[in-house]
XYZ file of C-alpha atoms in Angstrom:
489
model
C 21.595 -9.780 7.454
C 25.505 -9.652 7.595
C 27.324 -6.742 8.079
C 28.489 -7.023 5.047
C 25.256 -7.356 3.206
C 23.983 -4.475 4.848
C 26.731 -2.435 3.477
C 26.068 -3.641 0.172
C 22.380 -2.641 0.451
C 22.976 0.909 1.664
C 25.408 1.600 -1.409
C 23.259 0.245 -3.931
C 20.310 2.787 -1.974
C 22.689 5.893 -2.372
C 23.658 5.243 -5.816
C 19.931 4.825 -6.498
C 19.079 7.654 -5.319
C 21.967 9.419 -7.102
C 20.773 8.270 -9.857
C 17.139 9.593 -9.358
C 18.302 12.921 -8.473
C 20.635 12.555 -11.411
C 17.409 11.686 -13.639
C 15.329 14.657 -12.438
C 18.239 17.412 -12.929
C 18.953 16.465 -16.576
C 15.288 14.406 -17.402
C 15.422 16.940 -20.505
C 19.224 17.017 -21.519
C 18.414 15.319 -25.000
C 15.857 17.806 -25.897
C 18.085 20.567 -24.801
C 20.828 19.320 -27.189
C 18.092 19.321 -29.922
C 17.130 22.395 -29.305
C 20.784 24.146 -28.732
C 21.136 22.870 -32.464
C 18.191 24.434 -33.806
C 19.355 27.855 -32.213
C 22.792 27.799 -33.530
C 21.717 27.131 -37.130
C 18.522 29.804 -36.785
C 20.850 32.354 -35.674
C 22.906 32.641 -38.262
C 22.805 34.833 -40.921
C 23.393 34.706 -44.766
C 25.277 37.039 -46.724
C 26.081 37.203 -50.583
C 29.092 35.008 -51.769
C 32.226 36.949 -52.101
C 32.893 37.715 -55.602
C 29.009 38.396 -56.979
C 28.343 42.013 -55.488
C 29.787 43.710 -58.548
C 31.849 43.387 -61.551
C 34.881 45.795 -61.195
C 32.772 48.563 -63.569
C 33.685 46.271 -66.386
C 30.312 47.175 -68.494
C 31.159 50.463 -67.821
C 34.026 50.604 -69.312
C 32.996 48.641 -71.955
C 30.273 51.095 -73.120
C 32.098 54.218 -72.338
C 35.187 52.359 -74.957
C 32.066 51.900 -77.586
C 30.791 55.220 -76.829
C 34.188 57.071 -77.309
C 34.271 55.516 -81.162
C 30.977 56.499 -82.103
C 30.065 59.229 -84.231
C 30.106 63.146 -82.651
C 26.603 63.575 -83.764
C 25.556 60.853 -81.562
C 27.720 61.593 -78.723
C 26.365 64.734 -78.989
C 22.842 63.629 -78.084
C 23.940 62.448 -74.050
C 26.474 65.578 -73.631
C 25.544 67.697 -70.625
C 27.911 70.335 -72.693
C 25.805 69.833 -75.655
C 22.301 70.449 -73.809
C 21.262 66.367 -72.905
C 19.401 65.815 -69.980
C 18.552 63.052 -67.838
C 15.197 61.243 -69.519
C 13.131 62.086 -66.596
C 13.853 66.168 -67.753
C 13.416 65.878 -71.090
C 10.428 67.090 -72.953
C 8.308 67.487 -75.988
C 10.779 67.010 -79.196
C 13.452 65.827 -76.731
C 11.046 62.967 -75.321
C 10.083 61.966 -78.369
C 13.494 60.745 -79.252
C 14.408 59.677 -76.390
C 11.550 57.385 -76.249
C 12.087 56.262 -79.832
C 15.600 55.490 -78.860
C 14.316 53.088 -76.226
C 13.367 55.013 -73.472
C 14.476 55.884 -69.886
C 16.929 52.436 -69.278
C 18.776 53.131 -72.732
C 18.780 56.894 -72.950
C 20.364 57.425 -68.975
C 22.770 54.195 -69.791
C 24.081 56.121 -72.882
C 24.509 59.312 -71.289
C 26.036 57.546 -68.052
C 28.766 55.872 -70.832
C 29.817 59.201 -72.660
C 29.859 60.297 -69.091
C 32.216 57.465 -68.441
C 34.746 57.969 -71.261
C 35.967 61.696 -69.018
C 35.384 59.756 -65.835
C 37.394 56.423 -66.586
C 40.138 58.015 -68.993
C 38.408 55.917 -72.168
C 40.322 57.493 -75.409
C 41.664 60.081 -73.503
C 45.516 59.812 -73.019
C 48.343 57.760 -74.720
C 48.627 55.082 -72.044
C 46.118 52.953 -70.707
C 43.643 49.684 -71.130
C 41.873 52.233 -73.872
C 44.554 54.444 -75.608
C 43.624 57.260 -77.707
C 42.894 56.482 -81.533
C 44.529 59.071 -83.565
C 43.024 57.174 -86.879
C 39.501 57.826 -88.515
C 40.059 54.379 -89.950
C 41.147 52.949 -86.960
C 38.053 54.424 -85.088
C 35.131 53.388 -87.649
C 36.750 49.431 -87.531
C 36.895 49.956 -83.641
C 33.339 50.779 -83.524
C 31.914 47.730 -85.628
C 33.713 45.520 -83.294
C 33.032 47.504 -79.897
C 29.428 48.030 -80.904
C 29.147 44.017 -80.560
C 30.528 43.670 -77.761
C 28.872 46.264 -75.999
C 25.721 44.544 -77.364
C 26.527 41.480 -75.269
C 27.957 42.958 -72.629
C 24.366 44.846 -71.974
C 22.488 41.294 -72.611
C 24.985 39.700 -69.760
C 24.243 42.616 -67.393
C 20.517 42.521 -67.392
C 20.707 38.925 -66.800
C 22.985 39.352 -63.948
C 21.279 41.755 -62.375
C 18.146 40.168 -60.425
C 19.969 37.439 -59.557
C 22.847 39.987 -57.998
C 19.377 41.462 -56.386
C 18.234 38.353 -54.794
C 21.903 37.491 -53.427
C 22.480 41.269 -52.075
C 18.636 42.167 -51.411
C 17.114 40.695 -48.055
C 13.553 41.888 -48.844
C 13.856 39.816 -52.305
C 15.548 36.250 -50.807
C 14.506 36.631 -47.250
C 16.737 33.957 -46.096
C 17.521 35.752 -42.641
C 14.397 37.161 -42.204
C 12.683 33.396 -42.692
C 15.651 32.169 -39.847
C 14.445 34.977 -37.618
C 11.110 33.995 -37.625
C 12.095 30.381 -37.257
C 13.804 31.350 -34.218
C 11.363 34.222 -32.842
C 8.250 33.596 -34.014
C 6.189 37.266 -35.669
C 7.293 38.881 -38.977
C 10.907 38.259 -38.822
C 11.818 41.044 -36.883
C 12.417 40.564 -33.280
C 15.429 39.585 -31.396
C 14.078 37.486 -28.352
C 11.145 35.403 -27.088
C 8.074 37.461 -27.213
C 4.845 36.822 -25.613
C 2.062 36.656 -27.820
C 4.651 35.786 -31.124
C 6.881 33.682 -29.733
C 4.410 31.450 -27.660
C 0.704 32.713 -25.755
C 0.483 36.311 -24.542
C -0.384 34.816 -21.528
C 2.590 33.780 -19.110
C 0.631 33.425 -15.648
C 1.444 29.425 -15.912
C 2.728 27.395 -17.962
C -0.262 25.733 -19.748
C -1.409 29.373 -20.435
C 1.907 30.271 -21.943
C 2.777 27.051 -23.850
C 0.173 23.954 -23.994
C -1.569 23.446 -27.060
C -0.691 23.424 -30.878
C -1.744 27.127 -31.287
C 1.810 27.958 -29.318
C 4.150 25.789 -30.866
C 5.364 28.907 -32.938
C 9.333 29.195 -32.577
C 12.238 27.158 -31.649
C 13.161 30.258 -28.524
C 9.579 29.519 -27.556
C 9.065 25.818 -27.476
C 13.178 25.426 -25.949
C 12.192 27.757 -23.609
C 9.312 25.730 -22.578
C 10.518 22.574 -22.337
C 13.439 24.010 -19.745
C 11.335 26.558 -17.796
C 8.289 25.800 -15.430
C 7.434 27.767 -12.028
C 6.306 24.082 -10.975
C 9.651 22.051 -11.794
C 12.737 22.062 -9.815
C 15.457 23.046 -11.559
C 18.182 22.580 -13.926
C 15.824 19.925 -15.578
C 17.609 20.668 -19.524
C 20.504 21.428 -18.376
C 23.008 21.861 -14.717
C 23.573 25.200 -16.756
C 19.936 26.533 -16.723
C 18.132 26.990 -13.276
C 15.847 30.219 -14.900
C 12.063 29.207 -14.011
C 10.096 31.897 -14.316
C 7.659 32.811 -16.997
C 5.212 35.128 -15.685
C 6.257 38.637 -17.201
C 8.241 39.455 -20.424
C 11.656 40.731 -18.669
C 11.507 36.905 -16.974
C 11.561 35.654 -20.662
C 14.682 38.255 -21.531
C 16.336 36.964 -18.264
C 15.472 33.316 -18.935
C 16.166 33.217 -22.435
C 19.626 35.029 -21.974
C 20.722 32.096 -19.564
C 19.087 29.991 -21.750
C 21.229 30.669 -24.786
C 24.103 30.543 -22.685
C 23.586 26.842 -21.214
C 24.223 25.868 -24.523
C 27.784 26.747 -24.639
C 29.897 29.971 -26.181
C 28.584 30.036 -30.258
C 30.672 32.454 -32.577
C 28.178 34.358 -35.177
C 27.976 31.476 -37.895
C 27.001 31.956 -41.517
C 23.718 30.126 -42.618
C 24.419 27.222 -44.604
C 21.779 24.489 -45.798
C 23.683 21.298 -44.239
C 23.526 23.217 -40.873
C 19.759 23.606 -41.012
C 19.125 20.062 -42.120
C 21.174 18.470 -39.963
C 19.848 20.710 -36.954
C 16.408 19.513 -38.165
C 17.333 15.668 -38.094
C 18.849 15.673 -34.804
C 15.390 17.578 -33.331
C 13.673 14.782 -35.603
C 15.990 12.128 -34.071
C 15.000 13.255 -29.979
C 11.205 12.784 -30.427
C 9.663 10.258 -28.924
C 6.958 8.068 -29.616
C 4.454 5.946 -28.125
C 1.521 4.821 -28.996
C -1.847 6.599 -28.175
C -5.434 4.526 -28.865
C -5.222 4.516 -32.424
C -2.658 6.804 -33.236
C 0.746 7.859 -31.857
C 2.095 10.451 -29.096
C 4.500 12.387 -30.279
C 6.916 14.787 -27.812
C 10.177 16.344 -26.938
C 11.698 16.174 -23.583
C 10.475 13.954 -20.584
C 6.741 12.932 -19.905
C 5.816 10.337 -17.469
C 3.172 9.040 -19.523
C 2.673 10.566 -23.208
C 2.220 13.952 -25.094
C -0.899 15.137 -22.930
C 1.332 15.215 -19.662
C 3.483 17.787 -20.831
C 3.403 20.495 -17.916
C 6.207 21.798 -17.216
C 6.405 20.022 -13.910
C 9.270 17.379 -12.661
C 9.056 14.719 -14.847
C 6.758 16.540 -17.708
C 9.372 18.932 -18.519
C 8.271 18.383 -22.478
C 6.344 20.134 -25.406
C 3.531 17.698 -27.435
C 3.871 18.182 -30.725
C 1.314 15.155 -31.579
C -0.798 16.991 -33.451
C 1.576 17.137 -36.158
C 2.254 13.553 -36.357
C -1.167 11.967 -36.799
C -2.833 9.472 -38.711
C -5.680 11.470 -39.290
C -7.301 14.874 -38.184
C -4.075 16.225 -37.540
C -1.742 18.998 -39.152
C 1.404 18.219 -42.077
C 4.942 18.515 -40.082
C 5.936 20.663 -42.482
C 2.976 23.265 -41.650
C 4.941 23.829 -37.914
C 5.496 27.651 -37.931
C 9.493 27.571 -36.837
C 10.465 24.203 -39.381
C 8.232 25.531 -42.035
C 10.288 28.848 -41.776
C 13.304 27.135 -41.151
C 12.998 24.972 -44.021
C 12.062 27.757 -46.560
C 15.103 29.731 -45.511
C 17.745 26.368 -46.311
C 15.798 25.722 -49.595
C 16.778 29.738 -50.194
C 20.190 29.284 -49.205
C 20.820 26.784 -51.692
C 19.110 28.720 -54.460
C 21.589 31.432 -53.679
C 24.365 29.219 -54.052
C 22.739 28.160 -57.336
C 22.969 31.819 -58.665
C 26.031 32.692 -57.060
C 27.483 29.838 -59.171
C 25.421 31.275 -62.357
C 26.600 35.404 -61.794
C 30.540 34.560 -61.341
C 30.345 32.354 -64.531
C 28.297 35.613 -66.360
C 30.891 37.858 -64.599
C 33.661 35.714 -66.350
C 32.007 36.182 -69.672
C 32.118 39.754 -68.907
C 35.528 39.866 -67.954
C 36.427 38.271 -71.209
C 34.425 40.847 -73.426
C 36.289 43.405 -71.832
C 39.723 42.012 -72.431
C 38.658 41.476 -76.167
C 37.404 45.641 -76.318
C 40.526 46.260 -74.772
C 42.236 44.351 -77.424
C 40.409 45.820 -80.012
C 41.456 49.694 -78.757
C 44.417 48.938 -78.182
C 45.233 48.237 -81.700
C 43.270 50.533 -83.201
C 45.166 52.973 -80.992
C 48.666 51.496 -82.145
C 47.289 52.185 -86.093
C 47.032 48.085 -86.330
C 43.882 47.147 -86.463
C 43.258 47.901 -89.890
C 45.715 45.593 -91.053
C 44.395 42.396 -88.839
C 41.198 43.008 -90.274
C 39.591 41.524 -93.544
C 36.593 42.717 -94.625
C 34.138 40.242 -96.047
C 31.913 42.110 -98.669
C 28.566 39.943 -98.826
C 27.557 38.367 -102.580
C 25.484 40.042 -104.327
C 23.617 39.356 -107.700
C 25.894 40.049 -111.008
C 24.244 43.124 -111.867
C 24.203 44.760 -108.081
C 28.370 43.453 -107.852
C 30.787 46.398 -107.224
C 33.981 45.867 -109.301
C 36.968 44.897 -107.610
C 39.444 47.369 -108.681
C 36.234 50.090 -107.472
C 36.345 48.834 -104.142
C 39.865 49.009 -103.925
C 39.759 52.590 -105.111
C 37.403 53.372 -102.063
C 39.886 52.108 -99.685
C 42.385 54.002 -100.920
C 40.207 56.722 -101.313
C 38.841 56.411 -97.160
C 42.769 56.033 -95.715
C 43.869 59.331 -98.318
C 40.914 61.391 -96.926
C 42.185 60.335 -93.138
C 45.477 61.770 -94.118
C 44.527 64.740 -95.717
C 43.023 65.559 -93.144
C 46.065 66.167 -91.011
C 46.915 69.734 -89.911
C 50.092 70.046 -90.385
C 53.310 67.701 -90.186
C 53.447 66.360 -87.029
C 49.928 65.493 -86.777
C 50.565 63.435 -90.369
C 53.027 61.727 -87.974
C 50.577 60.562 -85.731
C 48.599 59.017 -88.476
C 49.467 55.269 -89.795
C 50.468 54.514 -92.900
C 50.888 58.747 -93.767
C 53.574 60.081 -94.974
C 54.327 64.291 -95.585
C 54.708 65.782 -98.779
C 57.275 68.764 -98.027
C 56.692 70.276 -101.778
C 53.076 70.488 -101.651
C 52.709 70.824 -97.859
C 50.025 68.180 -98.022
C 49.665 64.928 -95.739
C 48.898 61.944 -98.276
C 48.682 58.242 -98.111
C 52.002 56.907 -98.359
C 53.010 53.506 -100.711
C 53.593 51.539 -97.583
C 50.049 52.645 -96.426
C 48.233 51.723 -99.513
C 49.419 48.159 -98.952
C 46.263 47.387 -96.701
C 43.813 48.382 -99.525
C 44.935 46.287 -101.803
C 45.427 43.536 -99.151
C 41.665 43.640 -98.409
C 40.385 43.976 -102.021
C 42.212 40.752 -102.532
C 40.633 39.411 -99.369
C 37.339 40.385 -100.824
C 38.134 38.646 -103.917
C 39.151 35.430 -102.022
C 35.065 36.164 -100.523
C 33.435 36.277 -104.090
C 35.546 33.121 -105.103
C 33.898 31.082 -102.062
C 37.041 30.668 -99.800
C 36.019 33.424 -97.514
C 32.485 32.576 -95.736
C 32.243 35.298 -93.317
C 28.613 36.692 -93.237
C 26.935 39.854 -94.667
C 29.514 42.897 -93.357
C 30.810 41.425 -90.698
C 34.570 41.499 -89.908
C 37.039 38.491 -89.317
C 39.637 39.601 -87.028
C 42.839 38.063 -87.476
C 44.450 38.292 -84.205
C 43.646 34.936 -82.594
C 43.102 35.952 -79.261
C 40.751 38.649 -80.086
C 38.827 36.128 -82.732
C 38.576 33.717 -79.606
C 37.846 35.957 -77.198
C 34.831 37.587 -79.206
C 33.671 34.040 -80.862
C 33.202 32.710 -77.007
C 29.892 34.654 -77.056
């Protein structure tokens, strides 16, 4: 052999060898990628979408507005001043009617809403989203419009609120506990690999502590296994890991510490579905197979032979996970403790994105009720409302048909009762369409404010002659935005 040949020889022997040594550092590196993966997306956590926790108050205000128009006897029912308690401290006589009145949910929401009209300035000053209505009139067309849309806005509110419950409530979606326990192994609850509910209680070696299908019950444990063995050299996964000891719980603390580390510097993420799934493909993607008899081997890591070999010596740094990959006798993948977990917890994540989507699209219904009771105190409050509003008398047989000119004369009769009823002159100020009689010292309707009597008698004539088909007392509002805004729902 030449000189040069020889040469040639020796460096093809040292790169060899490199190369071997290379091999038996980083036989696992794959699997430790895997695994890194599965630990990011298992550690993060889920909280509720921005936007869903609450609604501003808005049903609040919108029942304290319908509260504030309703009549004093009523009111006077969830008054602290008046003698109302809370449901659960009412009795006899007091029970009774609070139970006929719906019970517990309706009788606290009421008293919480007259509670609300002091609390959120609802009718109280001159300025504001809800002004105060001076007007009788005003008031009793205020309250068959805000008695609607309080209506709805209660329907909106129930349905909101378990799915704002499972979004905000842990215990209810269990999304982070599920990733916990895909991570940890046990009930949900603990923060790093624990013998007996991560892997075996028994960490003397390394067949005790992970070998067998029994033990394959978190990601922390089975990563931990395939890079830790008191028989292997080290820095098998990864030239960042060199932990190999297994034989006590504070090894396992110290171990998995480093662990976690090898896999590079991870910010606190937030739990998303395409994390999991793609975590779970790339674990999926590192298996290998070969084929055993019959059936098939199936592992992660490196295994000089197959599954069976896994040791957690050089060259078997690996975790057999055959048993759920079987032809026959063996276990569904999907019944593995840490996917199964994992799985459940992505397939809740998107459900909560699901009803995140549904409670901001309620909470934008809400939003516009409120804008339309706004609306509708606001007007009543400026001595308006009455004017906007036609009022559709229903048809009624010949015989049971009120004459025009009589209903007229009630209208009339309603708005000169609402001014007579003024004190004294500058109160008949405050009332629309008033005017002061100086002679007789008497507040009386004035010409101008007779004008919307005979404006809705003719309305209600336009009803009997078919052109008007609103239904049965209702009320057509004829302020377009506050039509559209209330027709929405």
């Amino acid at each position: 052999m030449s000189m040069k040949q020889g040469g040639a020889a020796l460096v093809a022997l040292i790169l060899l060898t490199i190369d071997r040594v290379k091999a038996a550092a980083d036989e696992s590196e794959a699997a430790h990628r895997a695994m890194c993966a599965l630990t990011e997306a298992a550690s993060a956590t889920f909280t509720a979408p921005s936007g869903t926790a609450d609604n501003d108050g808005l049903n609040d205000k919108i029942q304290a507005a319908n509260m504030s128009v309703a009549d004093a006897q009523w009111q006077a029912l969830f008054d602290d001043g008046a003698g109302s308690k809370p449901y659960d401290q009412t009795t006899s006589d007091n029970r009774t009617l609070a139970d006929k009145l719906g019970g517990k949910e309706k009788w606290d929401g009421w008293r919480k809403a007259f509670a609300d009209i002091k609390a959120l300035n609802i009718g109280t000053k001159t300025e504001g989203e809800y002004p105060k209505i001076n007007s009788e009139v005003e008031r009793t067309i205020a309250r068959q419009q805000l008695r609607s849309i309080a209506a709805q806005a209660n329907k909106l509110e129930m349905t909101m609120k378990p799915l704002k419950a499972f979004l905000s409530d842990g215990k209810i979606n269990k999304i982070n506990e599920n990733l916990r326990k895909a991570l940890y192994g046990g009930d949900g609850e603990l923060s790093t690999p624990t013998l007996d509910k991560s892997f075996s209680a028994d960490g003397s070696s390394w067949n005790n502590l992970c070998k067998g299908k029994e033990n394959r019950k978190s990601i922390a444990g089975d990563f931990f296994c395939i890079c830790t063995g008191a028989g292997a050299g080290t820095k098998q996964c990864s030239g960042a890991y060199g932990h190999t000891a297994h034989d006590s719980q504070a090894s396992i603390n110290t171990g998995w510490t480093a662990l976690q580390q090898s896999c590079g510097k991870r910010e606190q993420s937030k739990a998303t579905a395409g994390t999991i799934y793609t975590a779970v493909a790339q674990w999926r993607t590192a298996l290998t197979q070969k084929a055993s008899g019959s059936d098939n081997s199936v592992w992660l890591g490196k295994s000089s032979s197959t599954g069976t070999a896994c040791a957690g010596t050089d060259t078997n740094t690996c975790i057999d996970y055959s048993d759920f990959f079987k032809k026959t006798g063996g276990q569904d993948l999907s019944t593995l403790p840490w996917l199964q977990a994992l799985t459940g917890a992505a397939t809740q994540i998107t459900q909560a994105e699901e009803t995140a989507a549904a409670v901001k699209s309620l909470q934008a219904q809400m939003q516009a009720l409120q804008g339309a009771s706004v609306e509708i105190y606001s007007a009543a409050a400026s001595g308006v409302l009455a004017k906007e509003m036609t009022i559709a008398i229903p048809t009624a047989p010949p015989t049971q048909r009120e004459p025009q000119a009589q209903t007229q004369k009630k209208q009339a009769e309603l708005a000169e009762t609402e001014c007579n009823a003024a004190k004294d002159e500058d109160e008949c100020k405050t009332k629309t369409g008033c005017i002061y009689d100086k002679a007789n010292k008497k507040c009386t309707l004035s010409e101008e404010g007779k004008q919307p009597a005979e404006n809705t008698a003719a309305g209600n004539q336009a009803g009997t002659d078919g052109k008007n088909t609103a239904g049965s007392n209702s009320f057509v509002i004829n302020k377009a935005p506050l039509l559209l805004a209330v027709s929405l729902f």
